[in-house]
Amino acid sequence: MFADLDYDIEEDKLGIPTVPGKVTLQKDAQNLIGISIGGGAQYCPCLYIVQVFDNTPAALDGTVAAGDEITGVNGRSIKGKTKVEVAKMIQEVKGEVTIHYNKLQADPKQGMSLDIVLKKVKHRLVENMSSGTADALGLSRAILCNDGLVKRLEELERTAELYKGMTEHTKNLLRAFYELSQTHRAFGDVFSVIGVREPQPAASEAFVKFADAHRSIEKFGIRLLKTIKPMLTDLNTYLNKAIPDTRLTIKKYLDVKFEYLSYCLKVKEMDDEEYSCIALGEPLYRVSTGNYEYRLILRCRQEARARFSQMRKDVLEKMELLDQKHGRVFSTRRQPWPTGARLPALLPQSRTSCSSCNALCPPCPSTTTTATQCCVTPTSSPSRWTWPTPRWPTASARMSSLTARMRGRKTRRTQQPGSRPGMHEGLPGPWTRTEAGVTPECPLGVRIWGVGRVGGRQHGSGGRAAAQQGGA
């Protein structure tokens, strides 16, 4: 068509300059250089590169790009030839082939038109739609096959919500556990005071041991909190820094992806427009004047694809690092709990296990030959107990108590089952057995019958009556 004319059709370059050049490419094993050609006779006055395929001699060389015009092959002009003829000319050459071209000096910003922006918005909307809904609405779109990063983003959002709830629950749990540890410490302080002020040596030693056990529980609780706190810190770092950074990277990737898909859709629409006009026998103006608008979109699509590939690679690397960070958070801080271990087994040896009753009791004296002397042996009545033989107050204790009474100081009596009243100085206020936390089910083998004030009357021998009746 154009070869029969005596004059050249003026090309509409849209203000885009071109620079001539040539490049020598070494063909691959399949006798290809890795480009696709468009344009040519009989509708377009020039031939141009439509696409440069990845990992091909042309792509590895990087000299030619999509949108560049081909002017010759091995010094032979291709003016007025079709794209099929030019492809055969390239295939006939074995080994190295020299391509003469006009480099298109295109600015990608020139291709970012309002149509491309609207297509990006449409792709964002279609991304959250099902295919059936998009087809029913008549929305044309370009779909990227085998793109699993969108699903990874959804999984990341669900994981972030899960870890956020886990973090809040763990904080509340640790706060409650800390308060429980302080409660154990307070119990230890109370039992320590009771043990120090108890006149019976066995009972005093038992209370001191019990106080040490409660304080040990508090110490182990603080140690547990110190162990879990770094893990919680790492989880907060993973949740508040790593996941938002990955989410931001994925959003940038989606923006580049939608831009690339918009250019792909634009190229498809321009191809359909060209084919429909050729079918009607009416070539387009842009085609007959060099098709520079189409070549500009081809160049923008190639550069958008390069950015998309690089961004996709970065996202995959960041997701891999995020998975590694996730593994470190939940593996390095986790330590196995001893198999079959219980909390009393991990406490200091302040209490020993008796062979006869298999209960946790105070350590037996070194002179004890049988375990029954340190254990609580229940009788037929659940509320009646058999106790170790109590010791009498020493002479010095009786003398100090008598001296205190003679000086007029207020003293209070304590009654032990099976023994006469002893003297105890300095009890801090009226104590009762219920206030002291003593029950018949106490596993320590020690039961305290304190003396308190009820109704303004001081109880002395009333404790013995209560003991004989089995009441608390």
mmCIF file of C-alpha atoms in Angstrom, residues 2-276:
data_model
loop_
_atom_site.group_PDB
_atom_site.id
_atom_site.type_symbol
_atom_site.label_atom_id
_atom_site.label_comp_id
_atom_site.label_asym_id
_atom_site.label_seq_id
_atom_site.Cartn_x
_atom_site.Cartn_y
_atom_site.Cartn_z
ATOM 1 C CA PHE A 2 2.696 2.495 1.059
ATOM 2 C CA ALA A 3 5.297 1.145 -1.401
ATOM 3 C CA ASP A 4 3.189 2.224 -4.382
ATOM 4 C CA LEU A 5 3.174 5.859 -3.264
ATOM 5 C CA ASP A 6 5.678 8.346 -4.660
ATOM 6 C CA TYR A 7 5.894 10.249 -1.403
ATOM 7 C CA ASP A 8 6.342 9.340 2.253
ATOM 8 C CA ILE A 9 3.424 9.677 4.629
ATOM 9 C CA GLU A 10 4.274 12.147 7.324
ATOM 10 C CA GLU A 11 4.517 10.428 10.685
ATOM 11 C CA ASP A 12 2.750 11.898 13.704
ATOM 12 C CA LYS A 13 5.373 11.374 16.426
ATOM 13 C CA LEU A 14 3.376 13.166 19.144
ATOM 14 C CA GLY A 15 6.508 15.128 19.992
ATOM 15 C CA ILE A 16 8.455 11.976 20.899
ATOM 16 C CA PRO A 17 12.057 12.063 19.553
ATOM 17 C CA THR A 18 13.845 9.004 18.143
ATOM 18 C CA VAL A 19 17.553 8.167 18.079
ATOM 19 C CA PRO A 20 18.981 5.769 15.442
ATOM 20 C CA GLY A 21 21.311 2.937 16.375
ATOM 21 C CA LYS A 22 22.210 -0.694 15.817
ATOM 22 C CA VAL A 23 22.893 -3.708 18.006
ATOM 23 C CA THR A 24 24.347 -7.161 17.346
ATOM 24 C CA LEU A 25 22.608 -10.028 19.122
ATOM 25 C CA GLN A 26 23.715 -13.636 19.476
ATOM 26 C CA LYS A 27 20.844 -16.019 18.847
ATOM 27 C CA ASP A 28 19.924 -18.704 21.342
ATOM 28 C CA ALA A 29 19.674 -22.444 20.767
ATOM 29 C CA GLN A 30 16.233 -22.051 19.184
ATOM 30 C CA ASN A 31 17.551 -19.524 16.624
ATOM 31 C CA LEU A 32 15.589 -16.689 18.256
ATOM 32 C CA ILE A 33 16.517 -13.286 19.655
ATOM 33 C CA GLY A 34 13.370 -12.918 21.819
ATOM 34 C CA ILE A 35 11.270 -10.126 20.290
ATOM 35 C CA SER A 36 7.820 -9.858 18.723
ATOM 36 C CA ILE A 37 7.211 -7.489 15.793
ATOM 37 C CA GLY A 38 4.172 -5.377 14.920
ATOM 38 C CA GLY A 39 3.117 -2.857 12.269
ATOM 39 C CA GLY A 40 4.481 -2.921 8.734
ATOM 40 C CA ALA A 41 2.790 -2.959 5.353
ATOM 41 C CA GLN A 42 0.141 -2.589 4.365
ATOM 42 C CA TYR A 43 -1.421 -0.342 6.978
ATOM 43 C CA CYS A 44 1.528 1.028 8.974
ATOM 44 C CA PRO A 45 4.579 2.721 7.402
ATOM 45 C CA CYS A 46 7.007 1.371 10.047
ATOM 46 C CA LEU A 47 7.737 -1.847 11.914
ATOM 47 C CA TYR A 48 8.271 -1.768 15.673
ATOM 48 C CA ILE A 49 9.008 -4.083 18.568
ATOM 49 C CA VAL A 50 5.866 -5.078 20.448
ATOM 50 C CA GLN A 51 7.439 -7.078 23.284
ATOM 51 C CA VAL A 52 10.839 -8.217 24.514
ATOM 52 C CA PHE A 53 10.593 -11.624 26.180
ATOM 53 C CA ASP A 54 12.352 -12.407 29.446
ATOM 54 C CA ASN A 55 15.648 -14.279 29.589
ATOM 55 C CA THR A 56 16.286 -13.920 25.854
ATOM 56 C CA PRO A 57 19.296 -12.414 24.018
ATOM 57 C CA ALA A 58 17.410 -9.149 23.423
ATOM 58 C CA ALA A 59 16.329 -8.911 27.085
ATOM 59 C CA LEU A 60 19.788 -9.752 28.397
ATOM 60 C CA ASP A 61 21.396 -7.174 26.100
ATOM 61 C CA GLY A 62 18.897 -4.467 27.114
ATOM 62 C CA THR A 63 19.538 -2.193 24.125
ATOM 63 C CA VAL A 64 16.226 -2.485 22.324
ATOM 64 C CA ALA A 65 12.871 -2.129 24.060
ATOM 65 C CA ALA A 66 9.186 -2.243 23.253
ATOM 66 C CA GLY A 67 8.124 0.601 20.958
ATOM 67 C CA ASP A 68 11.463 0.914 19.153
ATOM 68 C CA GLU A 69 11.281 1.004 15.354
ATOM 69 C CA ILE A 70 13.216 -1.580 13.318
ATOM 70 C CA THR A 71 14.770 -0.039 10.182
ATOM 71 C CA GLY A 72 17.022 -2.845 8.950
ATOM 72 C CA VAL A 73 18.425 -6.340 9.443
ATOM 73 C CA ASN A 74 22.122 -6.944 8.758
ATOM 74 C CA GLY A 75 22.327 -3.763 6.698
ATOM 75 C CA ARG A 76 19.259 -4.554 4.596
ATOM 76 C CA SER A 77 16.371 -2.044 4.656
ATOM 77 C CA ILE A 78 12.944 -3.330 5.589
ATOM 78 C CA LYS A 79 11.011 -0.330 4.288
ATOM 79 C CA GLY A 80 7.621 -1.444 2.911
ATOM 80 C CA LYS A 81 7.908 -5.027 4.152
ATOM 81 C CA THR A 82 5.424 -6.863 6.317
ATOM 82 C CA LYS A 83 6.194 -8.155 9.789
ATOM 83 C CA VAL A 84 6.140 -11.751 8.547
ATOM 84 C CA GLU A 85 8.809 -10.988 5.961
ATOM 85 C CA VAL A 86 10.997 -9.239 8.539
ATOM 86 C CA ALA A 87 10.641 -12.193 10.916
ATOM 87 C CA LYS A 88 11.802 -14.547 8.147
ATOM 88 C CA MET A 89 14.779 -12.291 7.441
ATOM 89 C CA ILE A 90 15.857 -12.528 11.072
ATOM 90 C CA GLN A 91 15.354 -16.304 11.178
ATOM 91 C CA GLU A 92 17.427 -16.832 8.032
ATOM 92 C CA VAL A 93 20.485 -15.381 9.748
ATOM 93 C CA LYS A 94 22.434 -17.921 11.795
ATOM 94 C CA GLY A 95 24.516 -17.017 14.813
ATOM 95 C CA GLU A 96 24.742 -13.263 15.200
ATOM 96 C CA VAL A 97 22.247 -10.803 13.724
ATOM 97 C CA THR A 98 22.529 -7.020 13.525
ATOM 98 C CA ILE A 99 19.365 -5.002 14.135
ATOM 99 C CA HIS A 100 19.160 -1.385 12.985
ATOM 100 C CA TYR A 101 16.626 0.607 14.984
ATOM 101 C CA ASN A 102 15.279 4.025 15.917
ATOM 102 C CA LYS A 103 15.229 4.306 19.719
ATOM 103 C CA LEU A 104 11.979 5.787 21.034
ATOM 104 C CA GLN A 105 12.847 8.421 23.675
ATOM 105 C CA ALA A 106 9.528 8.145 25.487
ATOM 106 C CA ASP A 107 8.693 9.536 28.907
ATOM 107 C CA PRO A 108 6.502 7.115 30.935
ATOM 108 C CA LYS A 109 4.609 10.099 32.339
ATOM 109 C CA GLN A 110 3.242 10.800 28.862
ATOM 110 C CA GLY A 111 1.491 7.435 28.905
ATOM 111 C CA MET A 112 -0.183 8.018 32.300
ATOM 112 C CA SER A 113 -3.422 9.400 30.919
ATOM 113 C CA LEU A 114 -6.810 9.768 32.567
ATOM 114 C CA ASP A 115 -7.880 6.518 30.952
ATOM 115 C CA ILE A 116 -5.058 4.638 32.705
ATOM 116 C CA VAL A 117 -5.943 6.207 36.063
ATOM 117 C CA LEU A 118 -9.584 5.177 35.708
ATOM 118 C CA LYS A 119 -8.533 1.670 34.741
ATOM 119 C CA LYS A 120 -6.444 1.442 37.920
ATOM 120 C CA VAL A 121 -9.474 2.433 39.974
ATOM 121 C CA LYS A 122 -11.580 -0.145 38.175
ATOM 122 C CA HIS A 123 -9.041 -2.870 38.852
ATOM 123 C CA ARG A 124 -9.044 -1.981 42.544
ATOM 124 C CA LEU A 125 -12.812 -2.381 42.602
ATOM 125 C CA VAL A 126 -12.788 -5.607 40.622
ATOM 126 C CA GLU A 127 -10.080 -7.052 42.890
ATOM 127 C CA ASN A 128 -12.634 -7.385 45.703
ATOM 128 C CA MET A 129 -15.371 -8.702 43.394
ATOM 129 C CA SER A 130 -16.148 -12.167 42.208
ATOM 130 C CA SER A 131 -15.781 -12.961 38.521
ATOM 131 C CA GLY A 132 -19.521 -13.475 38.136
ATOM 132 C CA THR A 133 -20.327 -10.064 39.591
ATOM 133 C CA ALA A 134 -17.759 -8.328 37.375
ATOM 134 C CA ASP A 135 -19.088 -10.107 34.281
ATOM 135 C CA ALA A 136 -22.665 -9.205 35.179
ATOM 136 C CA LEU A 137 -21.657 -5.549 35.488
ATOM 137 C CA GLY A 138 -19.812 -5.701 32.167
ATOM 138 C CA LEU A 139 -16.466 -4.660 33.639
ATOM 139 C CA SER A 140 -13.539 -5.479 31.383
ATOM 140 C CA ARG A 141 -10.364 -6.247 33.284
ATOM 141 C CA ALA A 142 -6.960 -7.829 33.088
ATOM 142 C CA ILE A 143 -6.366 -10.686 35.502
ATOM 143 C CA LEU A 144 -2.950 -11.771 36.712
ATOM 144 C CA CYS A 145 -2.823 -15.554 36.826
ATOM 145 C CA ASN A 146 -1.323 -17.477 39.741
ATOM 146 C CA ASP A 147 -1.036 -14.431 41.985
ATOM 147 C CA GLY A 148 -0.990 -15.784 45.522
ATOM 148 C CA LEU A 149 0.192 -12.588 47.196
ATOM 149 C CA VAL A 150 -3.353 -11.267 47.501
ATOM 150 C CA LYS A 151 -4.306 -14.347 49.478
ATOM 151 C CA ARG A 152 -1.173 -13.901 51.546
ATOM 152 C CA LEU A 153 -2.302 -10.366 52.340
ATOM 153 C CA GLU A 154 -5.676 -11.675 53.510
ATOM 154 C CA GLU A 155 -3.946 -14.298 55.640
ATOM 155 C CA LEU A 156 -1.688 -11.579 57.031
ATOM 156 C CA GLU A 157 -4.699 -9.497 58.038
ATOM 157 C CA ARG A 158 -6.284 -12.472 59.793
ATOM 158 C CA THR A 159 -3.006 -13.302 61.509
ATOM 159 C CA ALA A 160 -2.634 -9.706 62.687
ATOM 160 C CA GLU A 161 -6.125 -9.764 64.206
ATOM 161 C CA LEU A 162 -5.413 -13.091 65.897
ATOM 162 C CA TYR A 163 -2.115 -11.922 67.366
ATOM 163 C CA LYS A 164 -3.638 -8.648 68.477
ATOM 164 C CA GLY A 165 -6.281 -10.471 70.483
ATOM 165 C CA MET A 166 -3.661 -12.900 71.777
ATOM 166 C CA THR A 167 -1.463 -10.023 72.926
ATOM 167 C CA GLU A 168 -4.282 -8.293 74.786
ATOM 168 C CA HIS A 169 -5.363 -11.551 76.410
ATOM 169 C CA THR A 170 -1.772 -12.339 77.425
ATOM 170 C CA LYS A 171 -1.325 -8.890 78.962
ATOM 171 C CA ASN A 172 -4.488 -9.303 81.019
ATOM 172 C CA LEU A 173 -3.437 -12.814 82.019
ATOM 173 C CA LEU A 174 0.022 -11.694 83.113
ATOM 174 C CA ARG A 175 -1.460 -8.810 85.061
ATOM 175 C CA ALA A 176 -3.785 -11.210 86.886
ATOM 176 C CA PHE A 177 -0.930 -13.655 87.436
ATOM 177 C CA TYR A 178 1.184 -10.884 88.941
ATOM 178 C CA GLU A 179 -1.618 -9.997 91.335
ATOM 179 C CA LEU A 180 -1.913 -13.684 92.256
ATOM 180 C CA SER A 181 1.825 -13.796 92.951
ATOM 181 C CA GLN A 182 1.516 -10.788 95.235
ATOM 182 C CA THR A 183 -1.336 -12.566 97.012
ATOM 183 C CA HIS A 184 0.930 -15.572 97.605
ATOM 184 C CA ARG A 185 3.572 -13.231 98.945
ATOM 185 C CA ALA A 186 1.056 -11.662 101.322
ATOM 186 C CA PHE A 187 0.047 -15.156 102.488
ATOM 187 C CA GLY A 188 3.708 -15.912 103.082
ATOM 188 C CA ASP A 189 4.151 -12.767 105.163
ATOM 189 C CA VAL A 190 1.079 -13.570 107.248
ATOM 190 C CA PHE A 191 2.126 -17.173 107.884
ATOM 191 C CA SER A 192 5.636 -15.995 108.709
ATOM 192 C CA VAL A 193 4.286 -13.633 111.368
ATOM 193 C CA ILE A 194 2.105 -16.417 112.771
ATOM 194 C CA GLY A 195 5.045 -18.827 112.802
ATOM 195 C CA VAL A 196 7.325 -16.379 114.597
ATOM 196 C CA ARG A 197 4.739 -15.672 117.299
ATOM 197 C CA GLU A 198 3.634 -19.284 117.764
ATOM 198 C CA PRO A 199 4.895 -20.750 121.088
ATOM 199 C CA GLN A 200 4.777 -24.379 119.903
ATOM 200 C CA PRO A 201 8.048 -25.182 118.060
ATOM 201 C CA ALA A 202 6.455 -27.751 115.716
ATOM 202 C CA ALA A 203 3.652 -25.411 114.745
ATOM 203 C CA SER A 204 6.038 -22.484 114.443
ATOM 204 C CA GLU A 205 8.342 -24.476 112.164
ATOM 205 C CA ALA A 206 5.391 -25.609 110.060
ATOM 206 C CA PHE A 207 4.169 -22.053 109.598
ATOM 207 C CA VAL A 208 7.643 -20.861 108.670
ATOM 208 C CA LYS A 209 7.918 -23.647 106.097
ATOM 209 C CA PHE A 210 4.474 -22.807 104.759
ATOM 210 C CA ALA A 211 5.457 -19.123 104.522
ATOM 211 C CA ASP A 212 8.631 -20.063 102.632
ATOM 212 C CA ALA A 213 6.576 -22.151 100.222
ATOM 213 C CA HIS A 214 4.221 -19.253 99.465
ATOM 214 C CA ARG A 215 7.138 -16.887 98.992
ATOM 215 C CA SER A 216 8.760 -19.432 96.688
ATOM 216 C CA ILE A 217 5.573 -19.531 94.631
ATOM 217 C CA GLU A 218 5.759 -15.743 94.365
ATOM 218 C CA LYS A 219 9.413 -15.921 93.269
ATOM 219 C CA PHE A 220 8.667 -18.539 90.634
ATOM 220 C CA GLY A 221 5.759 -16.421 89.430
ATOM 221 C CA ILE A 222 8.030 -13.396 88.990
ATOM 222 C CA ARG A 223 10.534 -15.588 87.166
ATOM 223 C CA LEU A 224 7.754 -16.780 84.864
ATOM 224 C CA LEU A 225 6.731 -13.188 84.149
ATOM 225 C CA LYS A 226 10.332 -12.264 83.330
ATOM 226 C CA THR A 227 10.500 -15.224 80.959
ATOM 227 C CA ILE A 228 7.267 -14.426 79.140
ATOM 228 C CA LYS A 229 7.810 -10.672 78.906
ATOM 229 C CA PRO A 230 10.550 -10.844 76.197
ATOM 230 C CA MET A 231 8.339 -13.165 74.178
ATOM 231 C CA LEU A 232 5.487 -10.683 74.479
ATOM 232 C CA THR A 233 7.856 -7.885 73.433
ATOM 233 C CA ASP A 234 8.887 -9.836 70.345
ATOM 234 C CA LEU A 235 5.251 -10.504 69.554
ATOM 235 C CA ASN A 236 4.477 -6.788 69.830
ATOM 236 C CA THR A 237 7.400 -6.028 67.497
ATOM 237 C CA TYR A 238 6.120 -8.617 65.055
ATOM 238 C CA LEU A 239 2.602 -7.234 65.305
ATOM 239 C CA ASN A 240 3.301 -3.484 65.352
ATOM 240 C CA LYS A 241 6.365 -3.227 63.087
ATOM 241 C CA ALA A 242 6.900 -6.284 60.909
ATOM 242 C CA ILE A 243 3.297 -6.833 59.846
ATOM 243 C CA PRO A 244 2.524 -3.127 59.081
ATOM 244 C CA ASP A 245 5.752 -2.842 57.074
ATOM 245 C CA THR A 246 4.860 -5.942 55.059
ATOM 246 C CA ARG A 247 1.308 -4.689 54.612
ATOM 247 C CA LEU A 248 2.615 -1.371 53.263
ATOM 248 C CA THR A 249 4.930 -3.202 50.862
ATOM 249 C CA ILE A 250 2.062 -5.346 49.605
ATOM 250 C CA LYS A 251 -0.074 -2.248 49.054
ATOM 251 C CA LYS A 252 2.716 -0.707 46.977
ATOM 252 C CA TYR A 253 2.941 -3.960 45.076
ATOM 253 C CA LEU A 254 -0.798 -3.880 44.399
ATOM 254 C CA ASP A 255 -0.543 -0.303 43.118
ATOM 255 C CA VAL A 256 2.211 -1.293 40.663
ATOM 256 C CA LYS A 257 0.278 -4.404 39.737
ATOM 257 C CA PHE A 258 -2.893 -2.447 38.929
ATOM 258 C CA GLU A 259 -0.876 -0.006 36.844
ATOM 259 C CA TYR A 260 0.644 -2.857 34.855
ATOM 260 C CA LEU A 261 -2.758 -4.477 34.362
ATOM 261 C CA SER A 262 -4.193 -1.137 33.249
ATOM 262 C CA TYR A 263 -1.557 -0.829 30.514
ATOM 263 C CA CYS A 264 -2.221 -4.430 29.479
ATOM 264 C CA LEU A 265 -5.922 -3.672 29.205
ATOM 265 C CA LYS A 266 -5.199 -0.494 27.257
ATOM 266 C CA VAL A 267 -3.020 -2.408 24.752
ATOM 267 C CA LYS A 268 -5.767 -5.003 24.345
ATOM 268 C CA GLU A 269 -8.367 -2.332 23.675
ATOM 269 C CA MET A 270 -6.141 -0.616 21.092
ATOM 270 C CA ASP A 271 -5.471 -3.962 19.383
ATOM 271 C CA ASP A 272 -9.195 -4.682 19.198
ATOM 272 C CA GLU A 273 -9.817 -1.219 17.788
ATOM 273 C CA GLU A 274 -7.138 -1.731 15.123
ATOM 274 C CA TYR A 275 -8.426 -5.169 14.120
ATOM 275 C CA SER A 276 -11.998 -3.963 13.857
#
